[in-house]
Short mmCIF file of C-alpha atoms in Angstrom, two decimals:
data_model
loop_
_atom_site.label_atom_id
_atom_site.label_comp_id
_atom_site.label_asym_id
_atom_site.label_seq_id
_atom_site.Cartn_x
_atom_site.Cartn_y
_atom_site.Cartn_z
CA UNK O 1 -151.47 34.28 73.58
CA UNK O 2 -151.56 30.67 74.88
CA UNK O 3 -148.82 29.81 77.47
CA UNK O 4 -147.72 26.50 78.77
CA UNK O 5 -147.61 26.26 82.69
CA UNK O 6 -144.17 24.40 83.46
CA UNK O 7 -140.64 26.64 84.66
CA UNK O 8 -138.03 26.21 86.24
CA UNK O 9 -136.15 28.33 88.14
CA UNK O 10 -132.84 29.11 88.93
CA UNK O 11 -130.74 31.61 91.46
CA UNK O 12 -128.37 33.33 90.19
CA UNK O 13 -126.73 35.85 93.54
CA UNK O 14 -128.49 38.52 92.88
CA UNK O 15 -130.49 37.62 89.94
CA UNK O 16 -133.54 34.99 89.86
CA UNK O 17 -133.54 33.91 86.27
CA UNK O 18 -136.94 32.14 85.18
CA UNK O 19 -136.01 29.93 82.65
CA UNK O 20 -137.71 28.38 78.94
CA UNK O 21 -141.30 27.50 79.02
CA UNK O 22 -142.73 27.04 75.32
CA UNK O 23 -145.49 28.90 73.29
CA UNK O 24 -148.41 26.23 72.32
CA UNK O 25 -149.72 26.96 68.79
CA UNK O 26 -152.50 25.19 66.88
CA UNK O 27 -152.83 25.42 63.31
CA UNK O 28 -156.94 26.68 62.28
CA UNK O 29 -159.02 23.56 61.38
CA UNK O 30 -162.57 23.19 59.80
CA UNK O 31 -164.90 21.36 62.34
CA UNK O 32 -168.34 19.74 62.14
CA UNK O 33 -170.25 20.58 64.55
CA UNK O 34 -173.91 22.94 65.19
CA UNK O 35 -174.85 21.33 61.84
CA UNK O 36 -172.66 23.10 60.01
CA UNK O 37 -169.41 23.83 58.56
CA UNK O 38 -167.06 26.84 58.41
CA UNK O 39 -163.39 27.95 59.32
CA UNK O 40 -162.50 27.63 62.98
CA UNK O 41 -160.21 29.97 64.66
CA UNK O 42 -158.69 28.45 68.20
CA UNK O 43 -158.92 31.51 70.73
CA UNK O 44 -158.27 30.99 74.29
CA UNK O 45 -158.35 27.72 74.50
CA UNK O 46 -161.50 27.63 72.92
CA UNK O 47 -162.94 26.74 69.28
CA UNK O 48 -165.08 29.93 67.16
CA UNK O 49 -166.12 29.71 64.01
CA UNK O 50 -165.53 32.49 61.43
CA UNK O 51 -168.26 33.79 59.71
CA UNK O 52 -168.92 36.15 56.56
CA UNK O 53 -172.39 37.64 57.30
CA UNK O 54 -174.57 37.58 54.40
CA UNK O 55 -176.41 40.22 53.18
CA UNK O 56 -180.08 40.32 54.72
CA UNK O 57 -178.58 38.78 57.43
CA UNK O 58 -179.75 39.94 60.85
CA UNK O 59 -179.23 38.73 64.41
CA UNK O 60 -182.04 36.52 64.06
CA UNK O 61 -180.88 34.57 61.16
CA UNK O 62 -177.44 33.58 62.97
CA UNK O 63 -179.34 32.72 65.83
CA UNK O 64 -180.98 30.04 63.98
CA UNK O 65 -178.02 29.18 62.22
CA UNK O 66 -175.47 28.40 64.89
CA UNK O 67 -177.74 28.16 67.93
CA UNK O 68 -176.29 30.63 69.69
CA UNK O 69 -177.93 34.16 71.16
CA UNK O 70 -177.66 37.52 70.29
CA UNK O 71 -176.12 38.57 73.66
CA UNK O 72 -173.27 36.15 73.15
CA UNK O 73 -172.78 37.08 69.38
CA UNK O 74 -172.64 40.96 70.65
CA UNK O 75 -170.22 39.73 73.97
CA UNK O 76 -167.08 38.27 71.37
CA UNK O 77 -168.33 41.04 68.52
CA UNK O 78 -168.00 44.47 70.35
CA UNK O 79 -168.04 45.84 66.41
CA UNK O 80 -172.07 44.06 66.18
CA UNK O 81 -173.05 45.86 69.11
CA UNK O 82 -175.01 48.43 66.67
CA UNK O 83 -175.88 45.29 63.60
CA UNK O 84 -174.61 43.40 61.20
CA UNK O 85 -173.39 44.38 57.60
CA UNK O 86 -172.93 42.40 54.59
CA UNK O 87 -168.94 40.84 54.35
CA UNK O 88 -168.94 41.06 58.15
CA UNK O 89 -166.51 38.67 59.78
CA UNK O 90 -167.78 37.47 63.46
CA UNK O 91 -167.25 34.92 66.01
CA UNK O 92 -169.26 31.93 66.50
CA UNK O 93 -168.98 29.92 69.82
CA UNK O 94 -168.33 26.38 68.94
CA UNK O 95 -171.03 24.21 71.10
CA UNK O 96 -171.16 20.61 71.89
CA UNK O 97 -173.84 18.61 71.89
CA UNK O 98 -174.35 19.38 75.34
CA UNK O 99 -173.82 23.28 75.52
CA UNK O 100 -170.29 23.20 76.13
CA UNK O 101 -167.71 25.61 74.27
CA UNK O 102 -165.44 23.39 72.44
CA UNK O 103 -161.80 23.45 74.10
CA UNK O 104 -159.29 22.43 71.48
CA UNK O 105 -157.94 19.11 71.38
CA UNK O 106 -153.94 19.37 72.59
CA UNK O 107 -151.47 17.45 70.49
CA UNK O 108 -148.14 16.18 70.91
CA UNK O 109 -145.53 18.51 69.43
CA UNK O 110 -141.82 18.52 70.10
CA UNK O 111 -139.18 21.83 70.07
CA UNK O 112 -135.27 21.10 69.18
CA UNK O 113 -132.71 21.59 72.07
CA UNK O 114 -129.15 22.30 70.61
CA UNK O 115 -127.12 21.49 73.59
CA UNK O 116 -124.48 24.40 74.70
CA UNK O 117 -121.00 23.76 75.92
CA UNK O 118 -120.70 22.39 79.42
CA UNK O 119 -124.56 21.56 79.58
CA UNK O 120 -125.47 18.61 81.82
CA UNK O 121 -128.23 15.76 81.53
CA UNK O 122 -129.38 16.90 85.06
CA UNK O 123 -129.85 21.04 83.72
CA UNK O 124 -131.61 20.26 80.82
CA UNK O 125 -134.15 18.27 82.54
CA UNK O 126 -134.43 20.82 85.39
CA UNK O 127 -134.58 23.68 82.33
CA UNK O 128 -137.99 21.74 80.68
CA UNK O 129 -139.41 19.96 83.35
CA UNK O 130 -138.82 17.11 82.23
CA UNK O 131 -138.05 13.58 83.59
CA UNK O 132 -134.71 11.51 82.20
CA UNK O 133 -136.87 8.67 81.33
CA UNK O 134 -138.55 10.70 79.05
CA UNK O 135 -136.20 13.07 77.78
CA UNK O 136 -133.92 9.50 76.90
CA UNK O 137 -137.05 8.46 75.01
CA UNK O 138 -137.84 11.03 72.25
CA UNK O 139 -133.82 10.86 72.01
CA UNK O 140 -132.27 7.23 72.02
CA UNK O 141 -129.42 8.26 70.20
CA UNK O 142 -127.54 9.89 73.73
CA UNK O 143 -128.29 6.66 75.61
CA UNK O 144 -125.36 5.04 77.25
CA UNK O 145 -122.78 8.21 76.22
CA UNK O 146 -122.38 11.58 78.03
CA UNK O 147 -123.89 15.06 75.70
CA UNK O 148 -121.65 16.52 73.56
CA UNK O 149 -121.94 20.18 72.60
CA UNK O 150 -123.82 20.63 69.00
CA UNK O 151 -126.22 17.91 70.15
CA UNK O 152 -130.18 18.42 68.80
CA UNK O 153 -132.09 16.94 71.27
CA UNK O 154 -136.28 16.86 70.97
CA UNK O 155 -138.20 18.16 73.84
CA UNK O 156 -141.67 17.30 73.93
CA UNK O 157 -143.86 19.87 75.00
CA UNK O 158 -147.21 19.03 76.53
CA UNK O 159 -150.36 19.23 74.66
CA UNK O 160 -152.72 22.20 75.19
CA UNK O 161 -154.56 24.33 72.25
CA UNK O 162 -153.19 27.49 70.59
CA UNK O 163 -153.30 29.40 67.18
CA UNK O 164 -151.73 28.99 63.63
CA UNK O 165 -148.11 30.16 64.45
CA UNK O 166 -148.93 32.28 61.01
CA UNK O 167 -152.02 33.95 61.77
CA UNK O 168 -150.73 34.74 65.78
CA UNK O 169 -150.73 38.29 65.55
CA UNK O 170 -154.27 38.33 64.42
CA UNK O 171 -155.29 35.35 66.55
CA UNK O 172 -153.87 37.49 69.99
CA UNK O 173 -156.02 40.91 68.25
CA UNK O 174 -158.09 39.04 68.33
CA UNK O 175 -158.31 37.49 71.64
CA UNK O 176 -157.61 41.34 73.46
CA UNK O 177 -160.93 42.18 71.78
CA UNK O 178 -162.41 38.87 72.73
CA UNK O 179 -160.93 40.01 76.62
CA UNK O 180 -161.96 43.75 76.25
CA UNK O 181 -165.75 42.70 75.82
CA UNK O 182 -166.25 40.09 78.20
CA UNK O 183 -164.16 41.21 81.27
CA UNK O 184 -163.30 44.95 81.76
CA UNK O 185 -159.86 45.64 83.43
CA UNK O 186 -159.81 44.49 86.64
CA UNK O 187 -159.38 46.98 89.25
CA UNK O 188 -157.00 45.58 92.14
CA UNK O 189 -157.70 47.69 95.40
CA UNK O 190 -155.88 45.93 98.77
CA UNK O 191 -154.18 43.42 96.97
CA UNK O 192 -151.81 41.27 99.06
CA UNK O 193 -150.76 39.20 96.40
CA UNK O 194 -148.26 40.04 93.68
CA UNK O 195 -146.25 38.55 90.79
CA UNK O 196 -143.71 41.12 88.97
CA UNK O 197 -141.29 40.38 85.88
CA UNK O 198 -138.09 42.29 85.36
CA UNK O 199 -136.73 41.71 82.35
CA UNK O 200 -132.99 43.23 82.15
CA UNK O 201 -129.74 43.02 80.91
CA UNK O 202 -127.59 41.35 82.84
CA UNK O 203 -125.51 39.56 80.00
CA UNK O 204 -124.65 36.48 82.14
CA UNK O 205 -124.10 34.57 79.73
CA UNK O 206 -120.99 36.49 78.57
CA UNK O 207 -117.85 37.07 80.31
CA UNK O 208 -117.64 39.00 83.51
CA UNK O 209 -115.96 42.19 82.56
CA UNK O 210 -119.42 42.42 80.30
CA UNK O 211 -121.96 42.54 83.18
CA UNK O 212 -123.37 46.10 83.37
CA UNK O 213 -123.30 46.84 86.77
CA UNK O 214 -126.04 49.40 86.38
CA UNK O 215 -128.96 46.75 86.20
CA UNK O 216 -127.95 44.29 88.79
CA UNK O 217 -127.60 47.86 91.12
CA UNK O 218 -130.99 48.56 89.95
CA UNK O 219 -132.24 45.09 90.40
CA UNK O 220 -131.07 44.87 94.05
CA UNK O 221 -132.35 48.13 95.25
CA UNK O 222 -135.81 46.63 94.04
CA UNK O 223 -135.09 43.56 95.55
CA UNK O 224 -135.17 45.94 98.76
CA UNK O 225 -138.22 47.38 98.21
CA UNK O 226 -139.53 44.08 97.72
CA UNK O 227 -138.57 42.85 101.39
CA UNK O 228 -139.01 46.04 102.68
CA UNK O 229 -143.17 45.39 101.06
CA UNK O 230 -143.21 41.35 102.05
CA UNK O 231 -142.48 42.32 106.09
CA UNK O 232 -145.57 45.31 105.16
CA UNK O 233 -147.65 41.90 104.73
CA UNK O 234 -147.53 42.12 101.09
CA UNK O 235 -146.89 38.07 99.23
CA UNK O 236 -144.64 39.16 95.85
CA UNK O 237 -143.30 36.57 93.12
CA UNK O 238 -140.51 37.62 91.34
CA UNK O 239 -139.91 36.33 87.46
CA UNK O 240 -136.41 37.78 86.25
CA UNK O 241 -134.97 37.30 83.25
CA UNK O 242 -131.44 38.57 81.62
CA UNK O 243 -132.60 39.93 78.24
CA UNK O 244 -129.09 40.63 76.91
CA UNK O 245 -128.96 43.26 73.70
CA UNK O 246 -131.44 41.63 71.72
CA UNK O 247 -134.34 42.18 71.06
CA UNK O 248 -134.91 38.99 69.81
CA UNK O 249 -133.94 37.62 73.07
CA UNK O 250 -137.02 39.42 74.14
CA UNK O 251 -139.19 37.49 72.02
CA UNK O 252 -137.97 34.59 72.89
CA UNK O 253 -138.89 35.36 76.78
CA UNK O 254 -142.23 36.35 75.87
CA UNK O 255 -143.14 33.90 73.73
CA UNK O 256 -141.70 30.88 75.49
CA UNK O 257 -141.92 31.68 78.99
CA UNK O 258 -144.81 31.54 81.49
CA UNK O 259 -146.75 35.44 81.95
CA UNK O 260 -149.87 33.69 83.81
CA UNK O 261 -151.29 36.21 85.92
CA UNK O 262 -148.19 38.95 86.04
CA UNK O 263 -149.06 41.81 88.17
CA UNK O 264 -146.19 44.10 86.88
CA UNK O 265 -143.31 43.71 83.74
CA UNK O 266 -140.20 46.19 84.73
CA UNK O 267 -138.25 46.60 81.68
CA UNK O 268 -136.43 46.48 79.32
CA UNK O 269 -133.57 48.38 79.24
CA UNK O 270 -133.02 49.67 75.74
CA UNK O 271 -135.07 51.42 73.13
CA UNK O 272 -135.06 48.11 70.22
CA UNK O 273 -136.25 45.83 72.57
CA UNK O 274 -139.35 48.56 74.25
CA UNK O 275 -142.33 47.81 71.56
CA UNK O 276 -142.04 44.44 71.65
CA UNK O 277 -142.49 44.32 75.73
CA UNK O 278 -145.26 47.40 75.40
CA UNK O 279 -147.44 45.54 73.26
CA UNK O 280 -147.56 42.59 74.91
CA UNK O 281 -148.01 44.51 78.17
CA UNK O 282 -150.98 45.89 76.02
CA UNK O 283 -152.46 42.49 74.77
CA UNK O 284 -152.02 40.99 77.63
CA UNK O 285 -153.03 44.10 80.11
CA UNK O 286 -150.38 43.83 81.85
CA UNK O 287 -148.93 47.34 83.78
CA UNK O 288 -145.52 48.05 82.58
CA UNK O 289 -142.94 49.83 83.83
CA UNK O 290 -139.97 51.56 81.61
CA UNK O 291 -137.51 52.38 84.08
CA UNK O 292 -134.66 53.82 82.02
CA UNK O 293 -136.30 54.75 78.24
CA UNK O 294 -137.09 58.64 77.38
CA UNK O 295 -138.93 57.32 74.17
CA UNK O 296 -141.78 55.28 74.60
CA UNK O 297 -143.19 54.72 71.15
CA UNK O 298 -147.10 54.04 71.30
CA UNK O 299 -147.38 55.36 75.15
CA UNK O 300 -150.15 57.61 73.92
CA UNK O 301 -152.04 55.03 73.16
CA UNK O 302 -151.74 52.15 75.18
CA UNK O 303 -153.19 52.94 78.59
CA UNK O 304 -150.46 50.11 80.75
CA UNK O 305 -147.43 51.98 80.09
CA UNK O 306 -145.53 53.78 82.61
CA UNK O 307 -142.21 56.01 81.98
CA UNK O 308 -140.02 56.98 84.47
CA UNK O 309 -137.52 59.05 82.38
CA UNK O 310 -139.47 62.55 81.80
CA UNK O 311 -138.96 62.87 77.94
CA UNK O 312 -138.26 65.47 75.66
CA UNK O 313 -141.49 67.55 75.34
CA UNK O 314 -141.00 68.01 79.35
CA UNK O 315 -137.69 69.05 79.72
CA UNK O 316 -138.69 71.62 77.20
CA UNK O 317 -141.63 72.67 79.04
CA UNK O 318 -139.46 73.14 82.00
CA UNK O 319 -136.66 74.85 80.42
CA UNK O 320 -139.22 76.74 78.99
CA UNK O 321 -140.72 77.85 82.28
CA UNK O 322 -137.19 78.08 83.86
CA UNK O 323 -136.13 80.67 81.34
CA UNK O 324 -138.72 83.02 81.61
CA UNK O 325 -139.22 82.82 85.36
CA UNK O 326 -136.21 82.85 87.10
CA UNK O 327 -133.95 83.98 84.37
CA UNK O 328 -136.19 86.13 82.71
CA UNK O 329 -133.36 89.19 82.68
CA UNK O 330 -131.07 86.86 81.01
CA UNK O 331 -129.52 87.36 77.56
CA UNK O 332 -130.75 84.02 75.71
CA UNK O 333 -128.86 83.65 73.48
CA UNK O 334 -128.94 79.69 70.48
CA UNK O 335 -126.18 78.71 68.66
CA UNK O 336 -127.05 76.79 66.18
CA UNK O 337 -124.64 74.83 63.74
CA UNK O 338 -126.06 74.82 60.06
CA UNK O 339 -124.81 71.08 59.51
CA UNK O 340 -126.42 69.75 62.49
CA UNK O 341 -128.90 66.89 61.39
CA UNK O 342 -132.34 67.46 61.80
CA UNK O 343 -133.20 64.47 63.63
CA UNK O 344 -130.61 65.40 66.78
CA UNK O 345 -132.21 65.75 69.68
CA UNK O 346 -130.77 69.16 70.67
CA UNK O 347 -132.06 70.49 67.22
CA UNK O 348 -135.74 69.80 68.05
CA UNK O 349 -135.49 71.36 71.40
CA UNK O 350 -134.29 74.76 69.76
CA UNK O 351 -136.63 74.80 67.43
CA UNK O 352 -139.85 73.49 70.12
CA UNK O 353 -138.07 75.58 72.53
CA UNK O 354 -138.75 78.93 70.74
CA UNK O 355 -142.23 78.77 69.93
CA UNK O 356 -143.02 78.57 73.69
CA UNK O 357 -140.19 81.26 74.59
CA UNK O 358 -142.04 83.79 71.19
CA UNK O 359 -145.38 82.42 73.37
CA UNK O 360 -144.41 84.01 76.25
CA UNK O 361 -143.10 87.06 74.36
CA UNK O 362 -139.67 86.38 75.96
CA UNK O 363 -136.70 88.13 73.91
CA UNK O 364 -134.04 85.42 72.69
CA UNK O 365 -130.85 86.15 69.86
CA UNK O 366 -130.04 82.75 67.11
CA UNK O 367 -126.40 82.85 65.66
CA UNK O 368 -126.16 80.34 63.33
CA UNK O 369 -122.28 79.71 63.80
CA UNK O 370 -119.92 76.67 61.81
CA UNK O 371 -118.50 75.10 65.40
CA UNK O 372 -114.74 76.10 64.35
CA UNK O 373 -115.68 79.70 64.36
CA UNK O 374 -114.96 81.25 67.27
CA UNK O 375 -115.20 85.25 66.63
CA UNK O 376 -118.99 85.41 66.29
CA UNK O 377 -119.56 84.76 69.55
CA UNK O 378 -118.15 87.99 71.77
CA UNK O 379 -120.25 90.11 70.05
CA UNK O 380 -123.64 88.71 70.95
CA UNK O 381 -123.01 88.93 74.68
CA UNK O 382 -123.89 91.43 77.48
CA UNK O 383 -121.17 92.78 79.41
CA UNK O 384 -123.05 93.44 82.18
CA UNK O 385 -125.92 90.76 82.73
CA UNK O 386 -126.22 87.20 82.63
CA UNK O 387 -125.66 85.24 79.34
CA UNK O 388 -127.69 81.75 78.65
CA UNK O 389 -126.08 79.90 76.02
CA UNK O 390 -128.46 76.77 74.12
CA UNK O 391 -126.46 74.69 71.54
CA UNK O 392 -128.71 72.71 68.79
CA UNK O 393 -127.11 69.42 69.14
CA UNK O 394 -126.51 67.05 71.81
CA UNK O 395 -123.22 65.79 70.09
CA UNK O 396 -120.74 67.70 72.62
CA UNK O 397 -117.50 66.41 70.50
CA UNK O 398 -118.62 68.53 67.82
CA UNK O 399 -118.34 72.05 70.53
CA UNK O 400 -114.85 71.65 71.82
CA UNK O 401 -113.81 75.15 70.06
CA UNK O 402 -116.82 77.28 71.21
CA UNK O 403 -116.86 75.35 74.86
CA UNK O 404 -112.50 76.92 75.11
CA UNK O 405 -114.31 80.02 73.62
CA UNK O 406 -116.94 80.44 75.88
CA UNK O 407 -114.25 79.80 79.18
CA UNK O 408 -111.95 81.91 78.31
CA UNK O 409 -115.27 84.59 77.47
CA UNK O 410 -116.10 83.45 80.92
CA UNK O 411 -113.14 86.07 81.95
CA UNK O 412 -115.11 88.76 81.47
CA UNK O 413 -118.55 88.13 80.72
CA UNK O 414 -121.23 86.06 82.92
CA UNK O 415 -121.73 83.22 81.05
CA UNK O 416 -123.82 80.27 81.15
CA UNK O 417 -124.66 77.10 79.23
CA UNK O 418 -127.75 74.96 79.69
CA UNK O 419 -126.04 70.91 79.98
CA UNK O 420 -128.09 68.17 78.20
CA UNK O 421 -128.75 65.62 81.40
CA UNK O 422 -126.77 62.95 79.00
CA UNK O 423 -122.96 65.28 79.48
CA UNK O 424 -123.15 65.19 83.30
CA UNK O 425 -120.76 62.24 83.36
CA UNK O 426 -118.65 63.78 80.28
CA UNK O 427 -115.55 64.64 80.80
CA UNK O 428 -115.20 67.37 78.48
CA UNK O 429 -114.01 70.76 79.21
CA UNK O 430 -117.59 72.89 79.62
CA UNK O 431 -117.94 76.89 81.15
CA UNK O 432 -120.84 77.29 84.42
CA UNK O 433 -123.50 75.52 83.44
CA UNK O 434 -127.12 74.40 84.37
CA UNK O 435 -129.48 71.17 84.13
CA UNK O 436 -132.43 69.71 84.69
CA UNK O 437 -132.67 66.25 86.24
CA UNK O 438 -134.95 63.73 87.72
CA UNK O 439 -132.62 62.63 89.93
CA UNK O 440 -132.03 64.95 93.30
CA UNK O 441 -128.51 65.79 94.05
CA UNK O 442 -128.67 65.05 97.44
CA UNK O 443 -130.28 62.69 99.82
CA UNK O 444 -132.15 62.85 103.20
CA UNK O 445 -129.69 62.04 105.53
CA UNK O 446 -131.49 59.90 107.94
CA UNK O 447 -133.65 57.89 105.32
CA UNK O 448 -130.32 57.28 103.28
CA UNK O 449 -128.49 56.24 105.88
CA UNK O 450 -131.33 53.84 106.74
CA UNK O 451 -131.39 52.53 103.47
CA UNK O 452 -127.57 51.78 102.89
CA UNK O 453 -127.58 49.29 106.40
CA UNK O 454 -130.34 47.94 105.01
CA UNK O 455 -128.19 47.25 101.92
CA UNK O 456 -125.02 46.66 103.14
CA UNK O 457 -126.88 44.48 105.83
CA UNK O 458 -128.47 42.13 102.50
CA UNK O 459 -126.19 42.15 99.86
CA UNK O 460 -122.11 42.31 101.85
CA UNK O 461 -121.32 45.39 98.90
CA UNK O 462 -121.96 48.90 98.00
CA UNK O 463 -123.39 50.12 94.67
CA UNK O 464 -120.74 52.14 92.53
CA UNK O 465 -122.92 53.99 90.26
CA UNK O 466 -123.19 57.71 90.36
CA UNK O 467 -125.51 60.04 89.36
CA UNK O 468 -127.51 58.61 88.83
CA UNK O 469 -127.70 55.70 91.54
CA UNK O 470 -129.26 52.68 89.86
CA UNK O 471 -130.05 51.16 93.02
CA UNK O 472 -132.07 54.10 94.53
CA UNK O 473 -133.52 54.55 91.32
CA UNK O 474 -134.60 50.69 91.74
CA UNK O 475 -135.55 51.37 94.92
CA UNK O 476 -138.15 54.62 95.16
CA UNK O 477 -139.73 52.82 91.81
CA UNK O 478 -141.09 49.74 93.49
CA UNK O 479 -141.93 51.63 96.63
CA UNK O 480 -143.89 53.93 94.51
CA UNK O 481 -145.45 51.19 92.78
CA UNK O 482 -146.68 49.29 96.04
CA UNK O 483 -148.06 53.08 97.36
CA UNK O 484 -150.01 52.83 94.24
CA UNK O 485 -150.67 49.38 93.45
CA UNK O 486 -153.95 49.38 96.09
CA UNK O 487 -155.60 52.45 94.27
CA UNK O 488 -157.78 52.51 91.58
CA UNK O 489 -156.95 53.62 87.26
CA UNK O 490 -155.77 57.49 87.47
CA UNK O 491 -157.83 58.08 84.24
CA UNK O 492 -160.64 60.22 86.76
CA UNK O 493 -157.94 62.40 87.91
CA UNK O 494 -155.50 62.04 85.47
CA UNK O 495 -152.32 61.55 87.81
CA UNK O 496 -151.24 59.65 90.43
CA UNK O 497 -150.09 60.53 93.89
CA UNK O 498 -146.67 62.75 94.26
CA UNK O 499 -144.26 60.30 96.42
CA UNK O 500 -141.04 61.69 97.70
CA UNK O 501 -138.92 59.35 97.35
CA UNK O 502 -134.95 59.06 98.12
CA UNK O 503 -133.44 59.93 94.68
CA UNK O 504 -136.96 61.04 92.76
CA UNK O 505 -140.03 62.80 92.97
CA UNK O 506 -142.41 60.57 90.98
CA UNK O 507 -145.69 61.42 89.84
CA UNK O 508 -147.06 59.76 86.83
CA UNK O 509 -149.47 61.40 84.62
CA UNK O 510 -151.83 60.64 81.51
CA UNK O 511 -149.63 60.95 79.14
CA UNK O 512 -153.11 61.34 75.89
CA UNK O 513 -157.11 60.02 77.08
CA UNK O 514 -156.34 56.99 76.17
CA UNK O 515 -152.89 56.48 76.74
CA UNK O 516 -149.92 55.40 79.08
CA UNK O 517 -148.54 57.64 81.95
CA UNK O 518 -145.55 59.56 82.27
CA UNK O 519 -143.24 60.55 85.06
CA UNK O 520 -142.70 64.57 84.77
CA UNK O 521 -140.95 65.65 87.88
CA UNK O 522 -137.27 67.20 86.38
CA UNK O 523 -135.39 69.51 88.97
CA UNK O 524 -133.29 72.40 88.25
CA UNK O 525 -130.04 72.60 89.35
CA UNK O 526 -126.99 75.00 88.68
#
């Protein structure tokens, strides 16, 4: 992606907000060069002919026609390494008479800015890094008066080369192919300078009540880890963006903002935004940490993604391990509501868990019970041993009648349910339970006390989130990043080293040979 290098940074305590830049785009054109004329693509600021190989044409004929070497053709067209085929489209670099690769010619372009409430001329100038003289030159209608909400301003975009917006996706794919062929992914050994971008929903443009303290706390914990890394000699630049809850906002940030030489992206928070950032990370080869979402589409094929929140597969495997070892003598009962949707996560968990239990030759019972039916539970219970209940739904609101019945039966039977982690913050009535979590229940005393003293001295306020503590999540993840940033890719070993944070044990493991990484560390709690 081609990016204009202008930016302004505003400090909004404790958030640094990098405001918008502009993605430049130039239409594909047709040029006369190297004594020929073919469609031209603009890729990475340079011009390429897009040529369709004709029948019986080989490298020699293309070398003569375009005055390029066979190695150059293969460099920009990795798919041609085994030879050319009729109908194959290849990219040929365009050279001038001095043998230099031709750069795209910049042109003047504009974007529109609609003046928002309470927005001043000074703020707009800072937003776009433009002088007052130039702004007035292109907007004479605002001379001699104050800005009004709804005014439409023309903002000049500094000249640069780009791609045809209608063909942007194709050009990005071609650019990615060229970069992969021409330059191997860098191995960052003993790196001291880092550029980190945070994409989090601070909701700064909303009313104060709408601001989600979880993400402010996460960011604050991350900043504390960054501060400690700086004290150890690392140079770190932080770029932070308010993504709100909209995928359109994320698209705006990715396409209109400077992301040159970013080492890591942290975020986003919401599942609808994740695919956009993951695609961007793959194209631009940026290590990207997804802290919250447990469902990252494309993780299996995107080597730049790091998913902290263990997914359902990890949960099922860990649950099967607990049931076949620590709880192997328990009376295991699946209570299945026949009306539950197929795509209910609880339904999927039960289906896959049964397969693993059968493989381990572990006995279990399955009861298909309407949620209002409470009489079928008692006969299935073992009066002389432990009974473990697993429901086929994550919707605890549909289980209130059965929960009350199990609480009553707990007076006569040893009953325990498996509790999805999402139920931990709910105030619904439940019998005794066990659950799996990526977060510790108790923190190491000395380390935690030192952390809290640092947090209070820097920020002057205390976190309010619990189970998990979002500030500790940000702190642990950024510390883990700095502890592994100097290591080569983990593709050979299949995993990075294990890290013991204050709240979490973290170890990223390869999801697949060609995919990204996922943290599979889960704790079993009663």
